[in-house]
mmCIF file of C-alpha atoms in Angstrom:
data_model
loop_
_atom_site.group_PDB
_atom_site.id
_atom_site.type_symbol
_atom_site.label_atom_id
_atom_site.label_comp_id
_atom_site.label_asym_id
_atom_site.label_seq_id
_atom_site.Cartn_x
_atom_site.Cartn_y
_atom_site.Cartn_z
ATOM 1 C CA UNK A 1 56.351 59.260 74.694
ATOM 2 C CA UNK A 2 53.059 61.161 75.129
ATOM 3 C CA UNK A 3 53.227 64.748 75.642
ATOM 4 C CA UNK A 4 53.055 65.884 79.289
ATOM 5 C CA UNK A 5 52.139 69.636 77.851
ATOM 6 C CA UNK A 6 49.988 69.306 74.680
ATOM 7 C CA UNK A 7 50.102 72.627 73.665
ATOM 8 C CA UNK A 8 52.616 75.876 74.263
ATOM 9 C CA UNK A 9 51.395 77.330 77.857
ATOM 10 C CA UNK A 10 52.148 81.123 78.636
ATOM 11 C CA UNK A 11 52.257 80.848 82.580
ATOM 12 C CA UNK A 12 52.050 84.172 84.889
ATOM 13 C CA UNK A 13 52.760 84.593 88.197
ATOM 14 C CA UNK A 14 51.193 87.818 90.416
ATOM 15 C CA UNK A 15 53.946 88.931 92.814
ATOM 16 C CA UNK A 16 51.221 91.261 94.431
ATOM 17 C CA UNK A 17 51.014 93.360 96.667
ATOM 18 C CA UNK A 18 48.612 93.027 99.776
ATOM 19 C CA UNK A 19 47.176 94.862 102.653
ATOM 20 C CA UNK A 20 45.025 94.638 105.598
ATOM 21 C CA UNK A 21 41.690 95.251 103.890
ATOM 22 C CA UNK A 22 40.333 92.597 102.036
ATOM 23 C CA UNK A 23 38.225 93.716 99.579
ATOM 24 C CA UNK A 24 40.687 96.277 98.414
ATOM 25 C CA UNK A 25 43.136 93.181 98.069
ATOM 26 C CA UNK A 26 40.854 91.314 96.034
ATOM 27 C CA UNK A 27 39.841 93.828 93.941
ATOM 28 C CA UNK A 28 43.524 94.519 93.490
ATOM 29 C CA UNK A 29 44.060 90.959 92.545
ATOM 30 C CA UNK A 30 41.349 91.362 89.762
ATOM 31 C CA UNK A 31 43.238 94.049 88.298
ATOM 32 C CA UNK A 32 46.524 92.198 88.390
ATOM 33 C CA UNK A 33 45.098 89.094 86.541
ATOM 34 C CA UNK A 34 43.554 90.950 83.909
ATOM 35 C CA UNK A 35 46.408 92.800 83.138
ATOM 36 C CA UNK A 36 48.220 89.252 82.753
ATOM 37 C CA UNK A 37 45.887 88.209 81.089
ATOM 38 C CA UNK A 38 46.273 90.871 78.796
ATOM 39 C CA UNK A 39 49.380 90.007 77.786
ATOM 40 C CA UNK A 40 48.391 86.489 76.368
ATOM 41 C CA UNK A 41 48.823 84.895 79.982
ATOM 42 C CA UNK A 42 46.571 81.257 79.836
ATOM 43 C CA UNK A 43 47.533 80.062 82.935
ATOM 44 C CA UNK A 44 47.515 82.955 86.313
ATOM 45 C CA UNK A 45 48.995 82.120 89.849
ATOM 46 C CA UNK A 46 48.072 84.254 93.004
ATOM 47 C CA UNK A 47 50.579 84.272 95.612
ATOM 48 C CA UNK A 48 50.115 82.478 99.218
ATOM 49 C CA UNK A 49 47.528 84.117 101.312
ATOM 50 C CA UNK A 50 46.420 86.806 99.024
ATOM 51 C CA UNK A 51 43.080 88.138 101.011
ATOM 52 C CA UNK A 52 44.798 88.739 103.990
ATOM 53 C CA UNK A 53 48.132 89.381 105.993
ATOM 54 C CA UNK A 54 50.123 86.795 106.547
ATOM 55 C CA UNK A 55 50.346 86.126 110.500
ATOM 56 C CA UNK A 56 48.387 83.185 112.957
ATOM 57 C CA UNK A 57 46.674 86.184 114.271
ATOM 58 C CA UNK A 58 45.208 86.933 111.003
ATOM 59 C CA UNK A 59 43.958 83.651 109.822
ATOM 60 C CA UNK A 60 40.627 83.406 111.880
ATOM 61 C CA UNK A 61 39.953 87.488 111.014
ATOM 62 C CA UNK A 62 40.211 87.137 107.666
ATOM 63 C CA UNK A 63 39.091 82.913 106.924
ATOM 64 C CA UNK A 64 35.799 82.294 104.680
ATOM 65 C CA UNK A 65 33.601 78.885 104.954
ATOM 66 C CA UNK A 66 34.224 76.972 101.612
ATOM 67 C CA UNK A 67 32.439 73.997 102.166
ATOM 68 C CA UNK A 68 29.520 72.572 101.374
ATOM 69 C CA UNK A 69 31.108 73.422 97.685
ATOM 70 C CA UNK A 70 30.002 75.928 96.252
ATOM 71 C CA UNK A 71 29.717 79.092 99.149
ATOM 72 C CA UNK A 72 27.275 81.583 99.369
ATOM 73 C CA UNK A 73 29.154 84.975 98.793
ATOM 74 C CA UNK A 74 29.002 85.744 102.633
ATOM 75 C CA UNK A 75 30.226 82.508 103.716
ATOM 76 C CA UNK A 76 33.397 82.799 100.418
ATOM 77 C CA UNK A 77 33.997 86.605 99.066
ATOM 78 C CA UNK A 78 37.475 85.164 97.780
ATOM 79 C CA UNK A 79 35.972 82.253 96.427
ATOM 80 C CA UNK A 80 33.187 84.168 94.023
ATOM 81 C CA UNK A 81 36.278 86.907 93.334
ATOM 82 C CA UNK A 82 37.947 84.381 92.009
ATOM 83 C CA UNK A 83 35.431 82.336 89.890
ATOM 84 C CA UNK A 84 34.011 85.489 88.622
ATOM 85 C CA UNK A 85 37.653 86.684 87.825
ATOM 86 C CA UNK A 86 39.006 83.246 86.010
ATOM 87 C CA UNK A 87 35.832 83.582 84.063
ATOM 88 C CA UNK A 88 36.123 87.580 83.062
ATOM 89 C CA UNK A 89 39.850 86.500 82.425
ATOM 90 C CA UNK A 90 38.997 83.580 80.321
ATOM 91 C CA UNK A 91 42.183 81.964 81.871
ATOM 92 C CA UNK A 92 42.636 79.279 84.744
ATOM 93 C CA UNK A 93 43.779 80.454 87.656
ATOM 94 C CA UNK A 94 45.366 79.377 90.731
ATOM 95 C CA UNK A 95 44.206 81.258 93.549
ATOM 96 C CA UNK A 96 47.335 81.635 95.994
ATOM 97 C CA UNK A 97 45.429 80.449 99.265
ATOM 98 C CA UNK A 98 43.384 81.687 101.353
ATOM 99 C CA UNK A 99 42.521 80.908 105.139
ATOM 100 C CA UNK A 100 39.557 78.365 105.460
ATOM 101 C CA UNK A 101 37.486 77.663 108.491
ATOM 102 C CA UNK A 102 35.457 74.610 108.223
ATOM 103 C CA UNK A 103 32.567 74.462 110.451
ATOM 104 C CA UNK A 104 32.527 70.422 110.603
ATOM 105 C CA UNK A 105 35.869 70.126 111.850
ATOM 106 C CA UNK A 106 35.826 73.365 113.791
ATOM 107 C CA UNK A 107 39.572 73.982 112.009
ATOM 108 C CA UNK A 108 41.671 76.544 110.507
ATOM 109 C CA UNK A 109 43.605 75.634 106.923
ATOM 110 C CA UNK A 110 45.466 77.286 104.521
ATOM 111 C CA UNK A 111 43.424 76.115 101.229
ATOM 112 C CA UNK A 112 44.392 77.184 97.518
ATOM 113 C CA UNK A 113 41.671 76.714 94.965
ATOM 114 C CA UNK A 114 41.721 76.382 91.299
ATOM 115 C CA UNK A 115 39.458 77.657 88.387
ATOM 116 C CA UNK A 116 39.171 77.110 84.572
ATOM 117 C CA UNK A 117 38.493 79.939 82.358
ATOM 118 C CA UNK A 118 34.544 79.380 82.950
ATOM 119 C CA UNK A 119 34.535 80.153 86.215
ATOM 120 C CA UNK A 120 34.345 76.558 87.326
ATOM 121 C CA UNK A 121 36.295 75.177 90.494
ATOM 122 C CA UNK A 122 38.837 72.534 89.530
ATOM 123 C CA UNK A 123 40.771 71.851 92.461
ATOM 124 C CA UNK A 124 41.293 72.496 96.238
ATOM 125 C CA UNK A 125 44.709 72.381 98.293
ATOM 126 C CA UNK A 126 44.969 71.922 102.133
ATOM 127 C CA UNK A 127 48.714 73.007 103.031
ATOM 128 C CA UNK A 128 49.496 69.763 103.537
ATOM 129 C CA UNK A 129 53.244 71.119 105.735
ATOM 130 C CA UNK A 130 52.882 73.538 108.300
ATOM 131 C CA UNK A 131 55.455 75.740 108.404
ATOM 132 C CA UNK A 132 57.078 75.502 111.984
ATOM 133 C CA UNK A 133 60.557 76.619 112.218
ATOM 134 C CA UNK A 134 62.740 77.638 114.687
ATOM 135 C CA UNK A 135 66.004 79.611 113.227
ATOM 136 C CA UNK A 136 67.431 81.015 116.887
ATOM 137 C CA UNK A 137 68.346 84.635 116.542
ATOM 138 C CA UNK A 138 65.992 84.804 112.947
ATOM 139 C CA UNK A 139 62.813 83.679 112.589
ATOM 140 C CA UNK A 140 60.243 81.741 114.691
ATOM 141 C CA UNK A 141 57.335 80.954 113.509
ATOM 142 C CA UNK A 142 54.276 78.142 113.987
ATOM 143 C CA UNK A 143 51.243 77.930 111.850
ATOM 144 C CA UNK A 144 50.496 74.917 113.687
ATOM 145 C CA UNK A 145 49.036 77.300 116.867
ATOM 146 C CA UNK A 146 46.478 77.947 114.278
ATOM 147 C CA UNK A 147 45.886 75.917 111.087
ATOM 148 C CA UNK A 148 45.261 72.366 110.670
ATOM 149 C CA UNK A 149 46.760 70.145 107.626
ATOM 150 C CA UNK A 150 45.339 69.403 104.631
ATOM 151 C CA UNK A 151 45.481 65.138 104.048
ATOM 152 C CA UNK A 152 46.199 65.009 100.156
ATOM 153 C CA UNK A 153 48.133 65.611 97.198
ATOM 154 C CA UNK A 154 46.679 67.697 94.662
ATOM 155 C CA UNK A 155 46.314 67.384 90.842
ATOM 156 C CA UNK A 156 45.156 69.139 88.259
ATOM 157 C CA UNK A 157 43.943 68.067 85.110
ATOM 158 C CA UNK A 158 43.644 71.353 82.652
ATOM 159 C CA UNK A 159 42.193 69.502 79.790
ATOM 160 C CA UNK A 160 43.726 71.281 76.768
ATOM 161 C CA UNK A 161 47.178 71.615 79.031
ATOM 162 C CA UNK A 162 47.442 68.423 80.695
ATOM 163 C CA UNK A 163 48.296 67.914 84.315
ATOM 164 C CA UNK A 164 49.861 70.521 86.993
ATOM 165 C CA UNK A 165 50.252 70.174 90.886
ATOM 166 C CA UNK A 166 49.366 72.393 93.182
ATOM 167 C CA UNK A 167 50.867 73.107 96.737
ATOM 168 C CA UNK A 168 51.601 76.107 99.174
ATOM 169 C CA UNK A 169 55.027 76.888 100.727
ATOM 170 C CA UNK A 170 56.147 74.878 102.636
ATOM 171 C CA UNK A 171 54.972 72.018 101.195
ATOM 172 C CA UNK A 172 57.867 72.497 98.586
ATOM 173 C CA UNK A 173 60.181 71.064 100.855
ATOM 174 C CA UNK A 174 59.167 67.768 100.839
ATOM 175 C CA UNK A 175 60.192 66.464 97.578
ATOM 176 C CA UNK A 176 57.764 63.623 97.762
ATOM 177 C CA UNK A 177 54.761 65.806 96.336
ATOM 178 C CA UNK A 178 56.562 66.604 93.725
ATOM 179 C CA UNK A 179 58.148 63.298 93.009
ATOM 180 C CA UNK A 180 54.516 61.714 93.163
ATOM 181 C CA UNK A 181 53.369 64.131 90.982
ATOM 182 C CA UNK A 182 55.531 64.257 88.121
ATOM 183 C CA UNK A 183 55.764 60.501 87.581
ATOM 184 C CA UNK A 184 51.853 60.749 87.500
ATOM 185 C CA UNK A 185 51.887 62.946 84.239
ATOM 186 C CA UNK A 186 51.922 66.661 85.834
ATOM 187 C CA UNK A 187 54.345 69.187 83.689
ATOM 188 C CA UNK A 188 54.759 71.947 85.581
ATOM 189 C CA UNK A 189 54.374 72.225 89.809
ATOM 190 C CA UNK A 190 53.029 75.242 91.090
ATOM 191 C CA UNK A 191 53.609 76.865 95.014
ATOM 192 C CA UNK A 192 52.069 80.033 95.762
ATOM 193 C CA UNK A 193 54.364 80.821 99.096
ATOM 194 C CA UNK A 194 55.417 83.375 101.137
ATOM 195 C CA UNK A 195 59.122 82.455 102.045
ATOM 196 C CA UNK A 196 60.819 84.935 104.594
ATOM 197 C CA UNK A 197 63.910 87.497 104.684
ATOM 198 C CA UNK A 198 65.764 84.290 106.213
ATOM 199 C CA UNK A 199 64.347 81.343 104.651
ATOM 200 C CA UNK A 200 64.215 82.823 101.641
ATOM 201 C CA UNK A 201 67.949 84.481 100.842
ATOM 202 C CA UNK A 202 68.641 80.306 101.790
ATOM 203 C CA UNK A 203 65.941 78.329 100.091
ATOM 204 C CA UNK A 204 63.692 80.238 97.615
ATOM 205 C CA UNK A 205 65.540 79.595 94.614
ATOM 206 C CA UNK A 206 67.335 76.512 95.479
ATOM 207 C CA UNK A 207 64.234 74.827 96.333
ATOM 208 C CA UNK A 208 62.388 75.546 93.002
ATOM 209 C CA UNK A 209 65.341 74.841 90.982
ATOM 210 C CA UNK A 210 65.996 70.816 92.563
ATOM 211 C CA UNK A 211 62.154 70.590 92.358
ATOM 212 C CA UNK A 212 62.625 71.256 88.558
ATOM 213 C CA UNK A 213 66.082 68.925 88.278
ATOM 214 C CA UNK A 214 64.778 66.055 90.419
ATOM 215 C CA UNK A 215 61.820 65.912 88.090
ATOM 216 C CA UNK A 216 62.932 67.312 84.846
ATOM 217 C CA UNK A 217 59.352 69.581 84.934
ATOM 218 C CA UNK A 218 58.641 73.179 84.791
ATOM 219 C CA UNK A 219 58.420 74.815 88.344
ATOM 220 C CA UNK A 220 56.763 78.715 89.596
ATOM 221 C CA UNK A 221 57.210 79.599 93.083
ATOM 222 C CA UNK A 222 54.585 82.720 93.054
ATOM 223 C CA UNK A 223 55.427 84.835 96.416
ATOM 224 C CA UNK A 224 53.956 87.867 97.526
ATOM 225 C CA UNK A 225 55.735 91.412 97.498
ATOM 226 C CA UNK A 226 57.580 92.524 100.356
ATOM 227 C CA UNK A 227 56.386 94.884 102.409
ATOM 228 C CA UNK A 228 58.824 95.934 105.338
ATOM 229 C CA UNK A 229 55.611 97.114 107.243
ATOM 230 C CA UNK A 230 54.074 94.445 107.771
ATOM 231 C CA UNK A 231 54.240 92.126 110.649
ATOM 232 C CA UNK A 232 55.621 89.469 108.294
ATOM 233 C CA UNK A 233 58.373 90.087 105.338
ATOM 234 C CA UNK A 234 57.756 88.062 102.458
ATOM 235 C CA UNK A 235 61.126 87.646 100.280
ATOM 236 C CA UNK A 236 59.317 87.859 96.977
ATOM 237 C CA UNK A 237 61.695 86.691 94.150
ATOM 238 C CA UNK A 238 58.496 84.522 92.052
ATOM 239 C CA UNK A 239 60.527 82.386 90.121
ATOM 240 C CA UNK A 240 59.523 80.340 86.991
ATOM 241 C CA UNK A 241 62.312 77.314 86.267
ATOM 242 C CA UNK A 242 62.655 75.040 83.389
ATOM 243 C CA UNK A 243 62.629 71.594 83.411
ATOM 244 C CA UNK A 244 66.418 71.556 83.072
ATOM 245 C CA UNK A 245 66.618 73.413 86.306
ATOM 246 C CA UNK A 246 67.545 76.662 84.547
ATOM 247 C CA UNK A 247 65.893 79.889 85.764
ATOM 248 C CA UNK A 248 63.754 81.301 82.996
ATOM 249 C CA UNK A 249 62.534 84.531 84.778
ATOM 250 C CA UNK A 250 62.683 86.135 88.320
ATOM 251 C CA UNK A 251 61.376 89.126 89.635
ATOM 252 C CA UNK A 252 62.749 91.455 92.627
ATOM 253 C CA UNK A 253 61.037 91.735 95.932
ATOM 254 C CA UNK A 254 58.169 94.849 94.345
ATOM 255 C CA UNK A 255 54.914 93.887 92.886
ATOM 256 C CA UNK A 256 55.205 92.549 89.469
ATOM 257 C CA UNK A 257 54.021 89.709 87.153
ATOM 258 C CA UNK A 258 56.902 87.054 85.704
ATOM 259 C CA UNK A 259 56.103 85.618 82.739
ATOM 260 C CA UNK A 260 57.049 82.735 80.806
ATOM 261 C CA UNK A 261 56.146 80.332 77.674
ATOM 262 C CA UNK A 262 56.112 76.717 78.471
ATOM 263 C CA UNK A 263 56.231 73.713 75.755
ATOM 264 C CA UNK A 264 56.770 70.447 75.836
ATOM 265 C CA UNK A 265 59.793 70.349 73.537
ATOM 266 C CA UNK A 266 62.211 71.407 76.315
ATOM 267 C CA UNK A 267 60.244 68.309 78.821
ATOM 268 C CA UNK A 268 61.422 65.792 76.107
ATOM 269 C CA UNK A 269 65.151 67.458 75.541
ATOM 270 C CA UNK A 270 66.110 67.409 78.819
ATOM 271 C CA UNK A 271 64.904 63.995 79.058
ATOM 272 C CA UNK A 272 66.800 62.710 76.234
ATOM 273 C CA UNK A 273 69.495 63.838 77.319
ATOM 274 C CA UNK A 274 69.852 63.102 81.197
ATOM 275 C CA UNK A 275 67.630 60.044 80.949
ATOM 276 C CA UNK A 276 66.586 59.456 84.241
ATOM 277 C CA UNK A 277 63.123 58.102 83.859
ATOM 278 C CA UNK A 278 63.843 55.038 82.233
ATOM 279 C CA UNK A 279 67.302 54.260 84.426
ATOM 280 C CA UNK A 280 65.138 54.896 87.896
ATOM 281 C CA UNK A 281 65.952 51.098 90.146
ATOM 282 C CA UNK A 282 62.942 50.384 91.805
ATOM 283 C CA UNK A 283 63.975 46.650 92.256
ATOM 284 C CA UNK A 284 66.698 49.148 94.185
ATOM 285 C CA UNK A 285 64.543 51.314 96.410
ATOM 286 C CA UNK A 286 60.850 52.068 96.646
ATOM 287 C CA UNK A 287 58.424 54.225 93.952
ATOM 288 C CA UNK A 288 56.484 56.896 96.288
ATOM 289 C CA UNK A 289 54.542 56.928 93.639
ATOM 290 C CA UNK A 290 53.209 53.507 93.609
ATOM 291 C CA UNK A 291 52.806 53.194 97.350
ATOM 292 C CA UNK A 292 49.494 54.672 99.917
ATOM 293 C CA UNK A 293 48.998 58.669 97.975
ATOM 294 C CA UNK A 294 46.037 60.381 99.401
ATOM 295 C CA UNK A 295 44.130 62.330 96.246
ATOM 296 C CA UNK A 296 41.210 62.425 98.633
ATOM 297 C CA UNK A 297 40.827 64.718 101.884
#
């Protein structure tokens, strides 16, 4: 079979730390990038909302105008941080998400966007899920009050890689994504996401681990640090899995950078051995991937 990965990929994920003033969290996301990239990192993930505080009060404080592609650096600081970064870092680089406001649609998103080691912009995410959970006694939360949906899945083609997907939290539990995008080539999915005390002690690792199984790909769930000041507690615990659903590195709740080397090899092992591609019965039940996917907002 072709190789999903065509080369060895060193993947990082930024567990990092964030406050209420954005420039000091971008230029502390600069810092944290080069230092992974530093250590031989080709491939850098951000974690979910990494400008800002996470909150639906702090989304329309702290959102930037992306569109028309490319911003003016009023309209997009994050944006041109991030472009100039990827390119200073001569890595690609997945940056977390940010909150959007699009003047056309006069809505709120939570958008992730993606950069190859020139600077260039790859790829752009819409949160396709909103998280909106009720846990009574826990956690209640709606991003919905604030933030519209993104309409699409989103792949990645990193030429000398080969294919990733991209998508934020929530959207992890909805195993279609994933599904969709594994049988269309991608070797590792990526979700920047800020899981809670709650949902995460549940879900956090579970959910990147049967991502990883269902699929037999690698999987990084890149959270941000905890910080019990805040208005929101993020659990923390980035994760990187292998495709055989074991975990290969995990940090704590403090800032941090997990690290690991990715190769194809360990794709085609564990599907050798549990060969579930070939013995899938779609004369059985249907292929998501073969029925209406949206790649297009």
């Amino acid at each position: 079979m072709a190789k999903l990965l065509k080369k060895p990929l060193k993947l990082a994920l930024v567990q990092l730390s964030t406050g209420a003033d954005k420039t000091a969290n971008l230029s502390h996301a600069r810092s944290k990038v080069l230092e992974a990239a530093s250590k031989g990192a080709n491939l850098v993930v951000l974690p979910e909302c990494f400008n800002s505080p996470y909150g639906t009060k702090y989304f329309p404080k702290y959102a930037e105008t992306l569109l028309p592609s490319p911003p003016t650096k009023e309209q997009s600081p994050s944006f041109h941080a991030l472009s100039d970064l990827a390119r200073e870092a001569k890595t690609y680089l997945v940056g977390g998400s940010i909150p959007e406001y699009w003047e056309e649609t006069k809505k709120y998103y939570n958008t992730s966007l993606t950069f190859d080691p020139e600077g260039k912009l790859l790829a752009t995410h819409r949160k396709v899920h909103l998280f909106d959970i009720d846990i009574p006694g826990k956690i209640t939360f709606r991003e919905s009050e604030v933030l519209s949906p993104g309409n699409k899945l989103t792949i990645v083609d990193l030429p000398e890689y080969g294919k990733i997907a991209v998508a934020i939290c929530y959207d992890v539990r909805f195993p279609e994504l994933a599904m969709i995008a594994a049988r269309k080539g991608a070797f590792l999915l990526l979700y920047p996401g800020a899981f809670n005390l709650t949902t995460g002690a549940l879900h956090w690792e579970l959910q990147a681990r049967a991502r990883a199984m269902d699929n037999q790909v690698y999987v990084g769930l890149c959270s941000p640090a905890r910080d019990m000041e805040a208005d929101y507690n993020a659990w923390g615990h980035s994760t990187i899995v292998d495709p055989n659903a074991g975990v290969m590195a995990q940090l704590d709740e403090k800032e941090d950078i997990v690290y690991a080397d990715l190769n194809n090899e360990k794709i085609e092992e564990t599907r050798k051995g549990i060969p579930i591609y070939t013995q899938r019965r779609f004369e059985v039940y249907p292929d998501v991937s073969e029925g209406k996917v949206r790649y297009e907002e």
